Short mmCIF file of C-alpha atoms in Angstrom, two decimals:
data_model
loop_
_atom_site.label_atom_id
_atom_site.label_comp_id
_atom_site.label_asym_id
_atom_site.label_seq_id
_atom_site.Cartn_x
_atom_site.Cartn_y
_atom_site.Cartn_z
CA GLY U 1 88.71 97.78 101.85
CA GLN U 2 86.19 96.87 104.49
CA ASN U 3 86.02 93.38 105.93
CA ILE U 4 83.74 92.25 108.72
CA ASP U 5 83.66 88.58 109.69
CA GLN U 6 81.26 86.72 111.91
CA PRO U 7 80.16 83.07 112.02
CA THR U 8 77.36 82.15 109.67
CA GLU U 9 75.30 80.06 112.04
CA MET U 10 75.19 79.08 115.70
CA THR U 11 72.91 76.88 117.75
CA ALA U 12 72.38 77.14 121.49
CA THR U 13 70.03 75.75 124.12
CA GLU U 14 67.29 77.69 125.84
CA GLY U 15 68.55 79.13 129.12
CA ALA U 16 72.20 78.91 128.11
CA ILE U 17 74.75 81.61 127.26
CA VAL U 18 76.04 82.21 123.75
CA GLN U 19 78.84 84.44 122.47
CA ILE U 20 78.84 85.71 118.89
CA ASN U 21 82.20 86.98 117.70
CA CYS U 22 82.95 89.64 115.13
CA THR U 23 86.30 90.69 113.70
CA TYR U 24 86.73 93.70 111.49
CA GLN U 25 89.24 95.44 109.28
CA THR U 26 88.01 98.83 108.14
CA SER U 27 89.66 101.97 106.86
CA GLY U 28 88.09 104.05 109.61
CA PHE U 29 86.41 103.40 112.92
CA ASN U 30 83.75 105.42 114.66
CA GLY U 31 82.03 102.71 116.65
CA LEU U 32 80.69 99.17 116.43
CA PHE U 33 77.05 98.23 116.54
CA TRP U 34 75.12 95.04 117.04
CA TYR U 35 71.68 94.63 115.53
CA GLN U 36 69.11 91.87 115.80
CA GLN U 37 67.09 90.94 112.75
CA HIS U 38 64.20 88.50 112.71
CA ALA U 39 63.37 86.91 109.38
CA GLY U 40 61.50 89.28 107.11
CA GLU U 41 61.87 92.25 109.44
CA ALA U 42 64.15 95.25 109.65
CA PRO U 43 67.08 95.21 112.07
CA THR U 44 66.66 96.53 115.59
CA PHE U 45 69.43 98.16 117.56
CA LEU U 46 71.04 96.17 120.39
CA SER U 47 74.27 97.85 121.39
CA TYR U 48 76.96 100.35 120.56
CA ASN U 49 80.64 100.31 121.54
CA VAL U 50 83.14 103.01 120.72
CA LEU U 51 85.60 102.53 123.58
CA ASP U 52 87.30 99.29 124.65
CA GLY U 53 85.50 97.23 127.21
CA LEU U 54 82.20 95.65 128.05
CA GLU U 55 78.81 97.28 127.76
CA GLU U 56 76.01 95.49 129.58
CA LYS U 57 72.33 95.92 128.88
CA GLY U 58 70.08 93.39 130.54
CA ARG U 59 70.58 89.93 129.05
CA PHE U 60 72.78 91.35 126.30
CA SER U 61 76.39 92.48 126.63
CA SER U 62 78.82 93.64 123.98
CA PHE U 63 82.60 93.81 124.17
CA LEU U 64 85.08 95.73 122.04
CA SER U 65 88.84 95.62 121.58
CA ARG U 66 89.87 98.23 119.05
CA SER U 67 93.52 97.15 118.98
CA LYS U 68 92.47 93.63 118.03
CA GLY U 69 89.63 94.65 115.71
CA TYR U 70 87.37 92.35 117.70
CA SER U 71 83.97 92.44 119.29
CA TYR U 72 81.55 89.95 120.71
CA LEU U 73 77.89 89.94 121.63
CA LEU U 74 76.99 87.89 124.68
CA LEU U 75 73.44 86.67 125.18
CA LYS U 76 72.50 85.23 128.56
CA GLU U 77 69.49 83.21 129.66
CA LEU U 78 68.60 82.46 126.08
CA GLN U 79 64.96 82.44 125.12
CA MET U 80 63.30 80.96 122.07
CA LYS U 81 62.49 84.45 120.84
CA ASP U 82 66.22 85.18 120.61
CA SER U 83 66.35 83.02 117.48
CA ALA U 84 67.31 85.58 114.85
CA SER U 85 70.20 86.90 112.84
CA TYR U 86 72.69 89.08 114.66
CA LEU U 87 74.48 91.68 112.59
CA CYS U 88 77.78 93.24 113.48
CA ALA U 89 78.24 96.67 111.89
CA VAL U 90 81.10 99.14 111.92
CA SER U 91 80.67 102.86 111.54
CA ASP U 92 83.49 103.84 109.28
CA ALA U 93 83.43 106.16 106.30
CA TYR U 94 82.28 109.69 106.78
CA SER U 95 79.17 110.31 104.71
CA GLY U 96 78.79 114.03 105.19
CA ALA U 97 76.62 116.25 107.38
CA GLY U 98 78.30 114.95 110.54
CA SER U 99 77.28 111.38 109.83
CA TYR U 100 79.11 108.08 109.36
CA GLN U 101 77.85 105.19 107.31
CA LEU U 102 77.59 101.64 108.59
CA THR U 103 79.15 98.60 106.97
CA PHE U 104 77.44 95.37 107.95
CA GLY U 105 78.79 91.88 108.38
CA LYS U 106 76.88 89.03 106.79
CA GLY U 107 75.14 88.22 110.06
CA THR U 108 75.08 85.20 112.36
CA LYS U 109 71.92 83.15 112.35
CA LEU U 110 71.27 81.98 115.89
CA SER U 111 68.91 79.09 116.51
CA VAL U 112 67.76 78.55 120.08
CA ILE U 113 66.56 75.01 120.76
CA PRO U 114 64.57 73.70 123.73
CA GLY Y 1 61.96 107.68 120.78
CA ALA Y 2 63.27 107.56 117.26
CA VAL Y 3 60.81 106.13 114.81
CA VAL Y 4 61.41 105.64 111.12
CA SER Y 5 58.41 104.80 109.00
CA GLN Y 6 58.70 103.23 105.59
CA HIS Y 7 55.95 102.84 103.04
CA PRO Y 8 54.79 100.67 101.37
CA SER Y 9 55.66 97.49 103.26
CA TRP Y 10 54.86 95.26 100.30
CA VAL Y 11 54.63 96.07 96.64
CA ILE Y 12 54.15 93.88 93.61
CA CYS Y 13 54.58 95.43 90.22
CA LYS Y 14 54.94 94.47 86.60
CA SER Y 15 58.29 94.54 84.87
CA GLY Y 16 59.02 97.93 83.36
CA THR Y 17 57.03 99.99 85.84
CA SER Y 18 58.43 102.34 88.47
CA VAL Y 19 57.97 102.05 92.20
CA LYS Y 20 58.44 104.74 94.82
CA ILE Y 21 59.31 103.93 98.43
CA GLU Y 22 59.05 106.58 101.13
CA CYS Y 23 61.09 106.80 104.29
CA ARG Y 24 60.10 109.21 107.06
CA SER Y 25 61.65 110.03 110.40
CA LEU Y 26 58.61 110.66 112.56
CA ASP Y 27 59.99 112.24 115.72
CA PHE Y 28 63.44 113.48 114.83
CA GLN Y 29 65.29 115.26 112.07
CA ALA Y 30 67.61 113.27 109.88
CA THR Y 31 70.08 115.13 107.75
CA THR Y 32 71.31 111.82 106.44
CA MET Y 33 69.36 108.75 105.47
CA PHE Y 34 70.71 105.49 104.12
CA TRP Y 35 69.14 103.05 101.70
CA TYR Y 36 69.98 99.38 101.97
CA ARG Y 37 69.03 96.35 99.95
CA GLN Y 38 68.90 92.86 101.32
CA PHE Y 39 68.58 89.70 99.24
CA PRO Y 40 67.39 86.48 100.88
CA LYS Y 41 69.83 85.06 103.43
CA GLN Y 42 72.28 87.89 102.85
CA SER Y 43 73.25 90.91 104.87
CA LEU Y 44 72.31 94.48 104.23
CA MET Y 45 74.13 96.12 101.37
CA LEU Y 46 74.36 99.88 101.34
CA MET Y 47 73.00 101.32 98.11
CA ALA Y 48 73.27 105.03 98.68
CA THR Y 49 73.61 107.78 101.22
CA SER Y 50 71.01 110.50 101.02
CA ASN Y 51 71.83 113.95 102.38
CA GLU Y 52 69.10 116.52 102.77
CA GLY Y 53 69.24 119.18 100.12
CA SER Y 54 72.00 117.60 98.06
CA LYS Y 55 72.55 114.77 95.64
CA ALA Y 56 72.73 111.24 96.95
CA THR Y 57 76.03 109.38 97.04
CA TYR Y 58 75.77 105.96 95.44
CA GLU Y 59 77.84 102.92 96.23
CA GLN Y 60 79.86 101.28 93.53
CA GLY Y 61 77.76 99.14 91.26
CA VAL Y 62 74.46 100.89 92.07
CA GLU Y 63 72.95 102.68 89.06
CA LYS Y 64 71.92 106.18 90.05
CA ASP Y 65 69.62 106.53 87.05
CA LYS Y 66 67.78 103.38 88.01
CA PHE Y 67 67.51 104.04 91.74
CA LEU Y 68 66.46 107.67 92.08
CA ILE Y 69 66.82 109.13 95.55
CA ASN Y 70 65.31 112.38 96.69
CA HIS Y 71 65.83 113.84 100.17
CA ALA Y 72 63.76 116.98 100.00
CA SER Y 73 63.29 117.59 103.71
CA LEU Y 74 64.83 116.68 107.06
CA THR Y 75 62.19 114.01 107.62
CA LEU Y 76 61.60 112.47 104.20
CA SER Y 77 63.66 110.54 101.69
CA THR Y 78 62.27 108.62 98.72
CA LEU Y 79 63.72 105.84 96.63
CA THR Y 80 62.25 105.28 93.17
CA VAL Y 81 63.08 102.07 91.36
CA THR Y 82 62.65 102.98 87.71
CA SER Y 83 61.80 100.45 85.01
CA ALA Y 84 61.87 97.65 87.55
CA HIS Y 85 62.89 94.16 86.50
CA PRO Y 86 62.59 90.81 88.31
CA GLU Y 87 66.21 90.99 89.44
CA ASP Y 88 65.29 94.15 91.37
CA SER Y 89 63.03 92.08 93.60
CA SER Y 90 64.46 92.51 97.08
CA PHE Y 91 63.92 93.85 100.57
CA TYR Y 92 64.68 97.58 100.61
CA ILE Y 93 65.34 99.18 103.99
CA CYS Y 94 65.91 102.79 104.82
CA SER Y 95 67.63 104.04 107.92
CA ALA Y 96 68.26 107.37 109.50
CA ARG Y 97 70.49 108.80 112.14
CA ASN Y 98 69.19 111.31 114.67
CA ARG Y 99 71.45 114.29 114.24
CA ASP Y 100 70.91 115.26 117.88
CA ARG Y 101 72.19 111.96 119.27
CA GLU Y 102 75.88 111.34 119.81
CA THR Y 103 75.86 107.57 119.61
CA GLY Y 104 75.20 107.60 115.91
CA GLU Y 105 72.99 104.54 115.97
CA LEU Y 106 70.88 103.94 112.94
CA PHE Y 107 67.13 103.61 113.19
CA PHE Y 108 65.60 101.44 110.54
CA GLY Y 109 62.30 101.61 108.76
CA GLU Y 110 60.16 98.51 108.60
CA GLY Y 111 61.45 97.66 105.15
CA SER Y 112 59.71 97.38 101.79
CA ARG Y 113 59.53 94.04 100.04
CA LEU Y 114 59.47 94.56 96.30
CA THR Y 115 58.42 91.78 93.94
CA VAL Y 116 58.69 92.46 90.24
CA LEU Y 117 56.76 90.07 88.05
#
């Protein structure tokens, strides 16, 4: 089966750094994604990792270790607008036409406080 | 860019009626589109995978006769909730993958919030 775990909630201070962890156990692996979702809105893409290592994109970085089934999303210089849910998703099962479907974790609700 | 448009954003309907939700990829072709459902404070749950020109593949527990999916072209997929009931009230989100991009990231529509009275 598919199992993706991430903490339910986290709180961090404006200007600080926060790390959101994600562990996964899936039958297949074709990449790991992080999405940001504000309440009542659709998710927006943050990052994609398919090889081990760190991918940096501005204030956001994402790390992957395939052997450990582990990823984290690092947010630096936190801003109030970063308060949102952060979804870890694994591209696993092949869904045809050269495409793989995504299985989502339950999401981590991040609250940034002044 | 890669824009996915979903319509309508909000819909309120009476129990027993049917509701159609459209999902369009505006600037790319999507051979595969995915339909998700999200209940309050929960993550996205995949309902079905829609492949252009063929029947949709439904996830376990999703009734294919209740949630009709049509993917008639490379830029349009529709989800019809037939004989809707209050328990069908949810946030429905479509997503598509640009077949010309290697990363395989999903682009999401804005979502459609369905309330069944």
